[in-house]
Short mmCIF file of C-alpha atoms in Angstrom, two decimals:
data_model
loop_
_atom_site.label_atom_id
_atom_site.label_comp_id
_atom_site.label_asym_id
_atom_site.label_seq_id
_atom_site.Cartn_x
_atom_site.Cartn_y
_atom_site.Cartn_z
CA MET A 4 78.17 93.40 107.84
CA GLY A 5 78.57 94.44 111.49
CA LYS A 6 78.58 98.00 112.79
CA LYS A 7 81.09 100.39 111.22
CA SER A 8 82.74 103.71 112.12
CA ALA A 9 82.72 106.69 109.75
CA ALA A 10 85.81 106.55 107.56
CA ALA A 11 85.01 108.76 104.61
CA ALA A 12 82.33 111.08 103.33
CA ALA A 13 78.94 109.41 103.16
CA LEU A 14 80.50 106.18 104.44
CA VAL A 15 79.62 104.48 107.68
CA LEU A 16 82.29 102.05 108.64
CA GLY A 17 82.49 99.97 111.74
CA GLY A 18 81.34 96.84 113.33
CA VAL A 19 83.44 93.86 112.81
CA LEU A 20 87.16 94.57 112.43
CA LEU A 21 88.79 92.90 112.28
CA ALA A 22 95.71 83.52 103.81
CA THR A 23 106.95 70.76 95.33
CA GLY A 24 108.25 68.18 94.75
CA CYS A 25 111.74 68.21 93.25
CA SER A 26 112.56 65.84 90.43
CA SER A 27 116.03 64.46 90.13
CA GLY A 28 117.31 65.17 86.67
CA SER A 29 119.34 62.64 84.76
CA SER A 30 122.21 63.78 82.60
CA GLY A 31 122.84 61.51 79.63
CA GLY A 32 126.46 60.39 79.12
CA SER A 33 128.37 60.71 75.89
CA GLY A 34 130.86 58.18 74.53
CA ASP A 35 132.18 55.95 77.32
CA THR A 36 131.21 58.43 80.07
CA PRO A 37 128.45 56.91 82.18
CA ALA A 38 125.32 58.88 82.83
CA LYS A 39 125.32 60.65 86.18
CA THR A 40 122.15 60.49 88.17
CA GLY A 41 120.98 63.11 90.62
CA ASP A 42 120.67 66.88 90.27
CA SER A 43 122.65 68.37 87.44
CA ALA A 44 122.68 71.66 85.65
CA ALA A 45 124.62 73.56 83.06
CA PRO A 46 127.50 75.61 84.46
CA GLY A 47 126.17 78.76 86.06
CA LYS A 48 122.56 77.53 85.93
CA PRO A 49 120.90 76.22 89.12
CA SER A 50 119.30 72.79 89.04
CA ALA A 51 115.55 72.35 89.47
CA SER A 52 115.93 71.16 93.06
CA ALA A 53 118.31 74.01 93.88
CA SER A 54 115.79 76.50 92.50
CA ALA A 55 113.01 74.91 94.54
CA ASP A 56 115.19 75.03 97.65
CA ASP A 57 115.97 78.69 96.99
CA ASN A 58 112.29 79.49 96.51
CA GLY A 59 111.42 77.66 99.71
CA ALA A 60 114.08 79.51 101.66
CA ALA A 61 112.92 82.83 100.22
CA SER A 62 109.32 82.06 101.16
CA GLU A 63 110.30 81.13 104.71
CA ALA A 64 112.30 84.34 105.03
CA ALA A 65 109.39 86.42 103.71
CA TYR A 66 106.96 84.85 106.19
CA ARG A 67 109.43 85.10 109.06
CA LYS A 68 109.67 88.83 108.40
CA TRP A 69 106.01 89.08 109.42
CA GLY A 70 106.22 86.59 112.29
CA LEU A 71 104.54 83.80 110.31
CA LYS A 72 105.23 80.40 108.81
CA PRO A 73 104.56 79.64 105.13
CA PHE A 74 101.21 78.19 104.15
CA PRO A 75 101.05 75.04 102.06
CA ALA A 76 99.98 75.70 98.50
CA PRO A 77 96.21 75.39 98.03
CA PRO A 78 94.91 72.55 95.87
CA ALA A 79 94.41 73.22 92.20
CA PRO A 80 91.02 74.90 91.66
CA PRO A 81 88.29 72.65 90.28
CA ALA A 82 87.77 72.53 86.54
CA ASP A 83 84.09 73.30 87.15
CA LYS A 84 83.40 76.01 89.69
CA PRO A 85 81.19 74.62 92.50
CA VAL A 86 79.06 77.76 92.68
CA LYS A 87 77.01 77.64 89.50
CA PRO A 88 74.13 80.11 89.30
CA LYS A 89 71.07 78.93 87.48
CA PRO A 90 69.99 81.00 84.46
CA GLY A 91 68.65 84.33 85.68
CA GLU A 92 69.59 83.59 89.30
CA VAL A 93 71.97 85.53 91.57
CA PRO A 94 73.19 83.15 94.28
CA VAL A 95 73.88 84.32 97.84
CA ILE A 96 76.82 82.53 99.43
CA SER A 97 78.63 82.51 102.78
CA ASP A 98 80.92 79.60 102.01
CA ILE A 99 82.03 77.40 99.14
CA PRO A 100 80.98 73.74 98.87
CA THR A 101 84.25 71.81 99.21
CA ASP A 102 85.81 69.15 101.39
CA LYS A 103 89.28 70.68 101.03
CA LYS A 104 90.81 72.42 104.04
CA ILE A 105 90.75 75.81 102.39
CA VAL A 106 89.26 79.15 103.36
CA PHE A 107 88.88 82.44 101.48
CA VAL A 108 90.06 85.83 102.76
CA THR A 109 88.25 89.07 101.89
CA PHE A 110 88.89 92.71 102.82
CA ASP A 111 86.12 95.32 102.75
CA ASP A 112 85.63 99.07 102.31
CA GLY A 113 89.10 100.52 101.63
CA ALA A 114 89.37 103.28 104.24
CA GLU A 115 92.88 102.35 105.44
CA LYS A 116 95.65 102.56 102.85
CA ASP A 117 98.69 101.28 104.70
CA PRO A 118 101.71 100.87 102.39
CA LYS A 119 103.02 98.19 104.75
CA PHE A 120 100.01 96.04 103.86
CA VAL A 121 100.99 96.16 100.18
CA GLU A 122 104.51 95.13 101.17
CA MET A 123 103.12 92.31 103.32
CA MET A 124 100.92 90.89 100.58
CA ARG A 125 103.74 91.16 98.05
CA ASP A 126 105.94 89.13 100.40
CA LEU A 127 103.38 86.51 101.43
CA LYS A 128 101.53 86.07 98.14
CA ILE A 129 98.31 85.23 99.97
CA PRO A 130 95.29 85.36 97.64
CA PHE A 131 92.45 87.61 98.78
CA THR A 132 89.47 89.52 97.44
CA MET A 133 88.79 93.25 97.90
CA PHE A 134 85.21 94.55 98.16
CA LEU A 135 85.61 98.32 97.76
CA THR A 136 83.28 101.24 98.49
CA ASP A 137 83.75 104.39 96.43
CA ALA A 138 83.36 106.80 99.35
CA ALA A 139 86.16 104.99 101.21
CA ILE A 140 88.65 104.77 98.35
CA SER A 141 88.01 108.05 96.54
CA ASP A 142 90.94 109.86 98.19
CA ASN A 143 93.49 107.36 96.85
CA LYS A 144 92.17 104.82 94.36
CA ALA A 145 95.69 104.14 93.07
CA TYR A 146 96.59 102.45 96.36
CA PHE A 147 94.69 99.30 95.40
CA LYS A 148 96.28 98.83 91.97
CA PRO A 149 99.49 97.16 93.23
CA LEU A 150 97.30 94.75 95.22
CA GLN A 151 95.28 94.03 92.08
CA GLU A 152 98.50 93.50 90.11
CA LEU A 153 99.41 90.73 92.54
CA GLY A 154 96.37 88.84 91.20
CA ASN A 155 93.78 89.90 93.77
CA SER A 156 90.34 90.83 92.44
CA ILE A 157 88.51 94.07 93.12
CA GLU A 158 84.79 93.58 93.67
CA ASN A 159 81.70 95.74 94.28
CA HIS A 160 80.72 97.06 97.75
CA THR A 161 78.46 100.02 96.73
CA LEU A 162 79.09 103.72 96.28
CA THR A 163 78.31 105.00 99.77
CA HIS A 164 77.89 101.93 102.01
CA PRO A 165 74.18 102.13 102.88
CA ASN A 166 72.06 99.54 104.63
CA MET A 167 70.52 98.11 101.48
CA ARG A 168 67.42 96.79 103.28
CA THR A 169 66.34 100.33 104.09
CA GLU A 170 66.76 101.62 100.52
CA SER A 171 64.33 101.58 97.59
CA GLY A 172 64.96 99.33 94.65
CA SER A 173 66.02 102.27 92.49
CA LYS A 174 68.47 103.52 95.14
CA GLN A 175 69.94 100.07 95.51
CA GLN A 176 70.42 99.82 91.77
CA HIS A 177 72.13 103.22 91.77
CA GLU A 178 74.51 102.07 94.51
CA VAL A 179 75.45 98.84 92.75
CA CYS A 180 75.49 100.02 89.13
CA GLY A 181 77.25 103.26 90.01
CA GLN A 182 80.09 101.44 91.76
CA GLN A 183 80.21 98.80 89.03
CA GLU A 184 80.84 101.53 86.49
CA LYS A 185 83.44 103.34 88.61
CA LEU A 186 85.42 100.21 89.48
CA THR A 187 85.42 98.98 85.89
CA LYS A 188 86.72 102.32 84.65
CA GLU A 189 89.35 102.71 87.37
CA TYR A 190 90.72 99.17 87.51
CA GLY A 191 90.03 97.91 83.99
CA LYS A 192 87.90 94.93 84.93
CA ALA A 193 84.21 94.62 85.74
CA PRO A 194 83.53 93.17 89.20
CA ARG A 195 81.92 89.72 89.18
CA LEU A 196 80.93 89.68 92.86
CA PHE A 197 78.94 91.97 95.17
CA ARG A 198 78.95 92.28 98.94
CA PRO A 199 76.12 94.21 100.60
CA PRO A 200 77.20 96.53 103.44
CA TYR A 201 76.63 94.95 106.87
CA GLY A 202 75.60 91.76 105.07
CA ASN A 203 72.09 93.21 104.75
CA TRP A 204 70.19 92.45 101.55
CA ASN A 205 66.72 91.68 100.26
CA GLU A 206 65.17 90.66 96.95
CA ALA A 207 65.51 94.23 95.68
CA THR A 208 69.26 93.87 96.28
CA ARG A 209 69.33 90.67 94.28
CA ALA A 210 67.43 92.39 91.45
CA ALA A 211 69.88 95.31 91.49
CA VAL A 212 72.87 93.00 91.34
CA LYS A 213 71.33 91.10 88.45
CA ALA A 214 70.70 94.35 86.57
CA CYS A 215 74.19 95.75 87.19
CA GLY A 216 76.40 92.82 86.26
CA PRO A 217 77.82 90.98 89.30
CA GLN A 218 77.07 87.28 89.29
CA ALA A 219 76.81 86.50 93.02
CA ILE A 220 76.19 88.10 96.41
CA VAL A 221 78.99 87.17 98.80
CA LEU A 222 78.54 87.15 102.58
CA TRP A 223 80.83 85.45 105.14
CA ARG A 224 81.12 82.87 107.91
CA GLU A 225 83.78 84.49 110.09
CA SER A 226 84.85 88.07 110.69
CA MET A 227 88.29 89.12 111.89
CA GLN A 228 88.53 91.44 114.84
CA ILE A 229 91.87 92.76 116.11
CA GLN A 230 93.27 89.57 117.60
CA ASN A 231 90.45 87.05 117.36
CA MET A 232 87.78 85.89 114.96
CA GLN A 233 84.03 86.00 115.43
CA TYR A 234 82.34 82.81 114.29
CA GLN A 235 78.78 82.36 113.12
CA ARG A 236 78.69 78.68 114.03
CA GLY A 237 78.42 77.49 117.60
CA ASP A 238 81.52 75.30 117.43
CA LYS A 239 83.65 78.43 116.85
CA LYS A 240 85.80 76.72 114.24
CA LEU A 241 86.68 77.18 110.62
CA HIS A 242 85.07 74.80 108.16
CA PRO A 243 86.19 73.86 104.63
CA GLY A 244 85.18 76.57 102.18
CA ASP A 245 84.47 79.30 104.73
CA ILE A 246 84.64 82.93 103.60
CA ILE A 247 86.36 85.24 106.12
CA LEU A 248 85.61 88.95 106.39
CA ALA A 249 88.28 91.49 107.30
CA HIS A 250 88.55 95.23 106.67
CA PHE A 251 90.99 97.86 105.49
CA ARG A 252 91.40 99.34 108.98
CA GLY A 253 94.02 101.47 110.70
CA LYS A 254 95.20 102.20 114.23
CA SER A 255 92.23 104.41 115.09
CA GLU A 256 89.82 101.53 114.49
CA LEU A 257 92.16 98.79 115.74
CA LYS A 258 92.94 100.28 119.15
CA GLY A 259 96.48 101.20 118.20
CA HIS A 260 97.21 98.06 116.19
CA THR A 261 98.12 98.17 112.53
CA MET A 262 96.39 96.46 109.63
CA THR A 263 99.40 94.21 109.13
CA GLU A 264 99.23 93.10 112.77
CA MET A 265 95.53 92.30 112.40
CA THR A 266 96.19 90.41 109.17
CA ALA A 267 99.02 88.40 110.73
CA ASN A 268 96.71 87.43 113.60
CA MET A 269 94.06 86.29 111.12
CA LEU A 270 96.55 84.19 109.16
CA ARG A 271 97.77 82.53 112.37
CA HIS A 272 94.20 81.55 113.28
CA ILE A 273 93.76 80.02 109.84
CA GLN A 274 97.04 78.13 110.01
CA GLU A 275 96.59 76.91 113.58
CA GLN A 276 93.36 75.21 112.51
CA GLY A 277 95.09 73.39 109.67
CA PHE A 278 93.75 75.42 106.76
CA THR A 279 95.35 77.17 103.83
CA VAL A 280 94.05 80.10 101.75
CA ALA A 281 92.63 79.78 98.23
CA ARG A 282 91.37 82.33 95.69
CA LEU A 283 87.63 82.94 95.95
CA GLU A 284 87.19 83.80 92.26
CA ASP A 285 88.50 80.34 91.32
CA TYR A 286 85.41 78.82 92.95
CA VAL A 287 82.61 81.29 92.11
#
């Protein structure tokens, strides 16, 4: 996953630092009164188009608050998820097979717990996935519940953030199963996805994930720094279905910048390249 600075006991953090149409109603006439076409509503009740206009204005205001423009809604998720593991197999993915101009935003670790970030995500309603490490979140696990309540999934990122390649199979299983149990108990839902720290994994990692419950190992194609993205591909561009890595980071790791500033920069990069943000769990 990139190098990381220490953020909590037993945790090594660092490395890479840093997503309607309106229908015209038709009111039927009664007696000799002709029907009136166009928007209509009962007294005191806004019409459908008025409600849509209000929602659009509210969305623009919410985005403007953070120096952004609204994203277009992502396409409806496919009826059949494109990532389909074979029986007994744990797939390893860095992107999602799709031709839609969508990307997927993920945040790792959990060291920074900025209340402004919760406010930002409540305003923007951008879907994202959290891969949490117990050692990073143990001082305030409740922080992530409002983010989860917005519809964002909490997934497995080990107990103590080790380099999995250097650990025995039994230690890897302890890291994955231990965090699976803790996250399920704390947040009421078993994680379906696993991200290995630093993106380092081997076949023992895959075996541990299979034994502990997650259904896929999730890597990434881009990682968000403070102002810019790092790209794995030589063309330095987003591609349909790319998974983007960011982190719960604060001013000490972001050279004085806040997590909301970093996130706004990331969303601008996504938007400037003509993409919108979709929910990863809808595709895996």
